[in-house]
PDB file of C-alpha atoms in Angstrom:
ATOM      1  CA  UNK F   1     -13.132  23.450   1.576  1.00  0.00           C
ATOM      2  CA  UNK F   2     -12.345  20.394  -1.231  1.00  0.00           C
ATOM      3  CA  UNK F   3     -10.392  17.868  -0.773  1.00  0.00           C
ATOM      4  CA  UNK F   4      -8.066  17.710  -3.848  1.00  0.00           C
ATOM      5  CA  UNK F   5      -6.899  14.083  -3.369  1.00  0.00           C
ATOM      6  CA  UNK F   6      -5.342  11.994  -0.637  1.00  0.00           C
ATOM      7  CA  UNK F   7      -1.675  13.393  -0.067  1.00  0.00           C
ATOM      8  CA  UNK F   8       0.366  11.088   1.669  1.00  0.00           C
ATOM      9  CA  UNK F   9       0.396   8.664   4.336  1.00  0.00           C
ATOM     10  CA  UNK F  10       2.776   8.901   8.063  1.00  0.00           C
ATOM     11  CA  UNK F  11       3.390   5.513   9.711  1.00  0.00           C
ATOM     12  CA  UNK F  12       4.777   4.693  12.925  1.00  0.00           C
ATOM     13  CA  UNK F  13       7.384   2.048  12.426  1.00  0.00           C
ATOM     14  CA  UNK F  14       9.190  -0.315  14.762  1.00  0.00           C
ATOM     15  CA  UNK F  15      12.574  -0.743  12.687  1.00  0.00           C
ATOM     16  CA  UNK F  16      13.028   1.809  10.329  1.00  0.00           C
ATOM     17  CA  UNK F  17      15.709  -0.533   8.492  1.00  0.00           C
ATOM     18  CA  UNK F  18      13.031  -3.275   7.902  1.00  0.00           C
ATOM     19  CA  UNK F  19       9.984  -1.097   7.167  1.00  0.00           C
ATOM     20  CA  UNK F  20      12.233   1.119   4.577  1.00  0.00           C
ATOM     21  CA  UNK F  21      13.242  -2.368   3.242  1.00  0.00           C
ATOM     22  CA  UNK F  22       9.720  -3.507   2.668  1.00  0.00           C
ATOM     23  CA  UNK F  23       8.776  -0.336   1.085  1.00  0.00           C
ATOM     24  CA  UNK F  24      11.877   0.558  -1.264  1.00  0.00           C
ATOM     25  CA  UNK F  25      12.765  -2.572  -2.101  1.00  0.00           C
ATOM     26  CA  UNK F  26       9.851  -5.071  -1.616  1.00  0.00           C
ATOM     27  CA  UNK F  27       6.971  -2.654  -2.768  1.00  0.00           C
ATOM     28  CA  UNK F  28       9.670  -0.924  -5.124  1.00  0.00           C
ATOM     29  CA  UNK F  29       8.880   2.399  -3.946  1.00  0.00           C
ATOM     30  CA  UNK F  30      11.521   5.329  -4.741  1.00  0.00           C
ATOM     31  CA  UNK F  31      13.388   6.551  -1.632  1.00  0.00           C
ATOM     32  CA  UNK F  32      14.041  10.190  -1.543  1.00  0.00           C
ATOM     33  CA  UNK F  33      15.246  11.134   1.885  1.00  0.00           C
ATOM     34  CA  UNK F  34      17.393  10.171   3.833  1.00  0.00           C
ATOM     35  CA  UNK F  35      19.829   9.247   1.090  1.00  0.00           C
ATOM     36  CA  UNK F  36      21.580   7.218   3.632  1.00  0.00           C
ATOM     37  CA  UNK F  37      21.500   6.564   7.157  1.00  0.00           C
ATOM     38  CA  UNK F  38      21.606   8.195  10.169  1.00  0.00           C
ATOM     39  CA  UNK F  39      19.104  11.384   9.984  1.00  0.00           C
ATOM     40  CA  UNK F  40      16.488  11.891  12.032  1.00  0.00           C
ATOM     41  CA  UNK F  41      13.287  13.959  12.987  1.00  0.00           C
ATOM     42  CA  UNK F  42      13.429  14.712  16.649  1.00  0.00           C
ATOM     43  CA  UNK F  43      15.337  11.983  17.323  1.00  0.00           C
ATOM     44  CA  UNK F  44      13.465   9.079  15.718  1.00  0.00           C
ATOM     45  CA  UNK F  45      15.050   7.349  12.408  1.00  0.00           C
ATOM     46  CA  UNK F  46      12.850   8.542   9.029  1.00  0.00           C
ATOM     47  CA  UNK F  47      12.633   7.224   5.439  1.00  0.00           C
ATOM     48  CA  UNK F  48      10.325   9.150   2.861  1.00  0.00           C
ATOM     49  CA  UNK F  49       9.555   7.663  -0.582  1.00  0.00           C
ATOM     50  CA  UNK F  50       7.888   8.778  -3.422  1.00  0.00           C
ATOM     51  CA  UNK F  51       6.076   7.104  -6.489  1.00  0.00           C
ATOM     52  CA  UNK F  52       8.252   7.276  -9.975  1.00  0.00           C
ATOM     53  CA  UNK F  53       5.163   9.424 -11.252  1.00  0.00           C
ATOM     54  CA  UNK F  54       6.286  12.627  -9.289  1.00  0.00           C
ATOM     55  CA  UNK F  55       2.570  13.628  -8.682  1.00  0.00           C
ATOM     56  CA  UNK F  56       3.871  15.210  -5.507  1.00  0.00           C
ATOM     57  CA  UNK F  57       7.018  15.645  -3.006  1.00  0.00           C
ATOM     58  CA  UNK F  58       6.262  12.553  -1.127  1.00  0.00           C
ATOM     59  CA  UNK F  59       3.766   9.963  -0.307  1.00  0.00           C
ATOM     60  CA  UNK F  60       5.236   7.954   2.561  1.00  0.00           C
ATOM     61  CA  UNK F  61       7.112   8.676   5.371  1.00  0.00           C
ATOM     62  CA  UNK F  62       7.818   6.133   8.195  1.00  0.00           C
ATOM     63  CA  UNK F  63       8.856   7.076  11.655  1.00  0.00           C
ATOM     64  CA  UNK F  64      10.807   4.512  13.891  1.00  0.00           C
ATOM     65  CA  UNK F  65       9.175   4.734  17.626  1.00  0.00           C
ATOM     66  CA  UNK F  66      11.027   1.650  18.889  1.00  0.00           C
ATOM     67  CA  UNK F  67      10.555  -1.951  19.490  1.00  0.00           C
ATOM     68  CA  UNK F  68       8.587  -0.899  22.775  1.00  0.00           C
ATOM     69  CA  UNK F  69       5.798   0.613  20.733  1.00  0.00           C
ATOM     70  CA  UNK F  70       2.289  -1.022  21.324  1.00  0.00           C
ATOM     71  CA  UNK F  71       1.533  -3.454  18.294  1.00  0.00           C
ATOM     72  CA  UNK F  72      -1.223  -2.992  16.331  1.00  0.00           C
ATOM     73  CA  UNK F  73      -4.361  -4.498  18.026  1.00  0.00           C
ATOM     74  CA  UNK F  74      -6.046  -7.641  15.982  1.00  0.00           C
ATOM     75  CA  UNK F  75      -9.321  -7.754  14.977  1.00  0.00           C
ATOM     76  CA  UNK F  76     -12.196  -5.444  14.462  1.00  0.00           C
ATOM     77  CA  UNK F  77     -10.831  -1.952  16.001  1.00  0.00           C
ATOM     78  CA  UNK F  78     -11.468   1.732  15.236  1.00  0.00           C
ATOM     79  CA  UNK F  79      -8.844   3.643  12.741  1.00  0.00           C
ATOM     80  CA  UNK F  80      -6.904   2.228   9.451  1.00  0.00           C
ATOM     81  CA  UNK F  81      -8.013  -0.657   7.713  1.00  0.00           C
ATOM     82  CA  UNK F  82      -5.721  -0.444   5.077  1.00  0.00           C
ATOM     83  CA  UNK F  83      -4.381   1.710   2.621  1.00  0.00           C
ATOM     84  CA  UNK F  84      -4.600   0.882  -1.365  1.00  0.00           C
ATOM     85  CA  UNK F  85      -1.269   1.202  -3.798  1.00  0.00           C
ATOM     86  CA  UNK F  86      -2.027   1.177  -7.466  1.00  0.00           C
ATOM     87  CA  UNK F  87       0.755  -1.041  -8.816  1.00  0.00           C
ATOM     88  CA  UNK F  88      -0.736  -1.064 -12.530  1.00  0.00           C
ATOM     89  CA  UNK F  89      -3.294  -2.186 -15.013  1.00  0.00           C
ATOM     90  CA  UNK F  90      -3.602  -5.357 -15.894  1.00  0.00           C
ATOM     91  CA  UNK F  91      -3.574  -8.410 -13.639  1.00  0.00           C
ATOM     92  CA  UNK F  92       0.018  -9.402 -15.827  1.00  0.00           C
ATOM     93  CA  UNK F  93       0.984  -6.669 -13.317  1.00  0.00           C
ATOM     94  CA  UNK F  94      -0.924  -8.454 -10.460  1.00  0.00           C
ATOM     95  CA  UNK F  95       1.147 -11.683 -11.377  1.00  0.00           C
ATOM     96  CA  UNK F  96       4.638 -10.132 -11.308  1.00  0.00           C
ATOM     97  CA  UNK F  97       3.576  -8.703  -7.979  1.00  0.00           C
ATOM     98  CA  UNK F  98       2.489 -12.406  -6.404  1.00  0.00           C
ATOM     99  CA  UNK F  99       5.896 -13.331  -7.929  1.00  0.00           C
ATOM    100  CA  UNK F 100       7.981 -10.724  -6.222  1.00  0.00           C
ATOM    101  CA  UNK F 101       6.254 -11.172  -2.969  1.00  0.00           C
ATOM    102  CA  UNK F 102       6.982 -14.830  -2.728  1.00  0.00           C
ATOM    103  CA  UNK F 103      10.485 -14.095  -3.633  1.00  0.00           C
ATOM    104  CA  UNK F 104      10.902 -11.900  -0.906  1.00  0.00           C
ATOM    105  CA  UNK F 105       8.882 -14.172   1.825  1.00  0.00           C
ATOM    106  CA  UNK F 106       5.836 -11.876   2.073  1.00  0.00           C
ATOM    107  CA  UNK F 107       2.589 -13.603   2.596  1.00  0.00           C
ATOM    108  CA  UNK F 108      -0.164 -12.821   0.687  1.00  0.00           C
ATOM    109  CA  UNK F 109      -3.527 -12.535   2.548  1.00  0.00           C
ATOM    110  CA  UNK F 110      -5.852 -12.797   0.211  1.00  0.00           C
ATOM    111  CA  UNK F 111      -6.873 -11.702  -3.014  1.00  0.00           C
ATOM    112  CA  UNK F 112     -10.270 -10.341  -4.375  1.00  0.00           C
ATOM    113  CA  UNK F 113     -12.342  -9.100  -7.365  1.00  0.00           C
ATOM    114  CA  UNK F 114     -13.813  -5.815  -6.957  1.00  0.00           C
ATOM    115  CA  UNK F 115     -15.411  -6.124 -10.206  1.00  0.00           C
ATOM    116  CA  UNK F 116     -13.469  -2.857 -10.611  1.00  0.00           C
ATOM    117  CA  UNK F 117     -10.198  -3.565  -9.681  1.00  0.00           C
ATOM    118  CA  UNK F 118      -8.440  -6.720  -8.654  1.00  0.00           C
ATOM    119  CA  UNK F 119      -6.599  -6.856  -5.379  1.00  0.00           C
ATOM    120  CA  UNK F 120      -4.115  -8.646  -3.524  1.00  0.00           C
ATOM    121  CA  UNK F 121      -3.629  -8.045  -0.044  1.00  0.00           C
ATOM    122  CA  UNK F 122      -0.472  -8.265   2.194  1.00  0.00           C
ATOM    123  CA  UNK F 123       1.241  -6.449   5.243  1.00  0.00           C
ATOM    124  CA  UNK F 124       3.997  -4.790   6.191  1.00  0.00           C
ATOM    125  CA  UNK F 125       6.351  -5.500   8.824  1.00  0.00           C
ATOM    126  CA  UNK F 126       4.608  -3.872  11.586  1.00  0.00           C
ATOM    127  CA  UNK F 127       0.852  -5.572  10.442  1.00  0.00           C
ATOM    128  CA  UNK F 128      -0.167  -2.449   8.671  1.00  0.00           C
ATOM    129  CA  UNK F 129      -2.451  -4.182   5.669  1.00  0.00           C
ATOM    130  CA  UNK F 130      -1.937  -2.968   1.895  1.00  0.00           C
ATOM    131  CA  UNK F 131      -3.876  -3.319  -0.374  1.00  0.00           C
ATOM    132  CA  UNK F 132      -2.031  -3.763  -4.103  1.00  0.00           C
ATOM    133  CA  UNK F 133      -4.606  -3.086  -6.853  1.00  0.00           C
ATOM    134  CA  UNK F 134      -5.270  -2.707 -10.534  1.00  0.00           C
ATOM    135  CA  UNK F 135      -7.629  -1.310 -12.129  1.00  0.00           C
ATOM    136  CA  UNK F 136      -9.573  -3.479 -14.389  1.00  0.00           C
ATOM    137  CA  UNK F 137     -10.268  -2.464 -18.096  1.00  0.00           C
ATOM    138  CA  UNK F 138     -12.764  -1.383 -19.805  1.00  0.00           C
ATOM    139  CA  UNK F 139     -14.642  -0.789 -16.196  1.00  0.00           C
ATOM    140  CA  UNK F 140     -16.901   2.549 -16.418  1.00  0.00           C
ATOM    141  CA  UNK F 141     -17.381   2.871 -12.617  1.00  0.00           C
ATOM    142  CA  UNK F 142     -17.728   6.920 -13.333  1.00  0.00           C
ATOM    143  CA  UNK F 143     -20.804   6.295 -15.266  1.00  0.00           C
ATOM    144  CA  UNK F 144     -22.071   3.516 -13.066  1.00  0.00           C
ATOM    145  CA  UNK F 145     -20.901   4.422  -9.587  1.00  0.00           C
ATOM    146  CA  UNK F 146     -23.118   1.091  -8.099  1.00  0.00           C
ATOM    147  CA  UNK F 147     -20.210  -0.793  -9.300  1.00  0.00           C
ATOM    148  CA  UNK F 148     -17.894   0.400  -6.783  1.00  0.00           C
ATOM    149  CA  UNK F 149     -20.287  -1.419  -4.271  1.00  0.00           C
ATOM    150  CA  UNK F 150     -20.758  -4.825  -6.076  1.00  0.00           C
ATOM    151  CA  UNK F 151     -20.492  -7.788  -3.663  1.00  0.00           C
ATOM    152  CA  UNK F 152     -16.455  -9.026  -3.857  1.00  0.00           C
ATOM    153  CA  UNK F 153     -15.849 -12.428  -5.098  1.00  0.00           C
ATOM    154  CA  UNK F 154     -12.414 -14.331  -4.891  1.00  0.00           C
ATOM    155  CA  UNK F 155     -10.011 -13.281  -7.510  1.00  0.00           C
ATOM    156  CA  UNK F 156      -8.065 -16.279  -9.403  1.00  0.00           C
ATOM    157  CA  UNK F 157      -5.078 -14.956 -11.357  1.00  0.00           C
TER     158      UNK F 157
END
């Protein structure tokens, strides 16, 4: 077996009207199902979104399991860290996003030089972290794999 590349991601979701918010509108990306509201998948409320790239039928898809679902547990714990969205290539791009964030009252957790890529890190409404990355140019991590694993440093955009 070979792993192609990473297909798309399910989350569990409190309030499928605020997490489908945060992700279509917030984040910006494209919802393709349901059109409107009201369907469901056994029961629970759904949203499914998709990048504008089309590289494949879907990427996301929340499931609403209720305000009585067990919160995400702080701290060190076993299972997600976070999950990383490419949002461009240049840290112009990184700039809008801090921008767009602040309009829409999201806080921004911190932000971080990877040598190559720059992040900023936020969460959704249900403390899931994101990270929101570009890559950074000129960066030949294929020929120089070590650079994946350089020590971070603060990023200042």
């Amino acid at each position: 077996m070979e792993i192609k590349e990473l297909g798309h991601l399910v989350l569990y979701v409190k309030d499928i009207a605020a997490s489908a918010h945060f992700y279509g509108e917030v984040l910006g990306w494209r919802r393709i199902a349901p059109p409107t509201g009201g369907e469901s998948l056994g029961g629970a409320g759904i949203a499914l979104f998709a990048a504008d790239s089309g590289r494949t039928h879907h990427e996301l898809l929340l499931i609403e399991v209720g305000e009585r679902a067990a919160p995400i547990p702080a701290g060190r714990r076993l299972g997600l860290y976070h999950f990383g969205l490419k949002i461009g290539d240049s840290d112009d791009e990184l700039r809008e996003a801090v921008q767009r964030l602040r309009e829409a009252g999201v806080p921004i957790l911190g932000a971080t030089d990877h040598h190559v890529s720059h992040s900023l890190y936020i969460a959704d409404p249900d403390g899931n972290e994101i990270e929101l990355y570009v890559d950074v140019p000129g960066v030949d991590w294929r020929s120089d794999p070590s650079l994946v694993l350089a020590p971070p440093k603060p990023l200042r955009l």
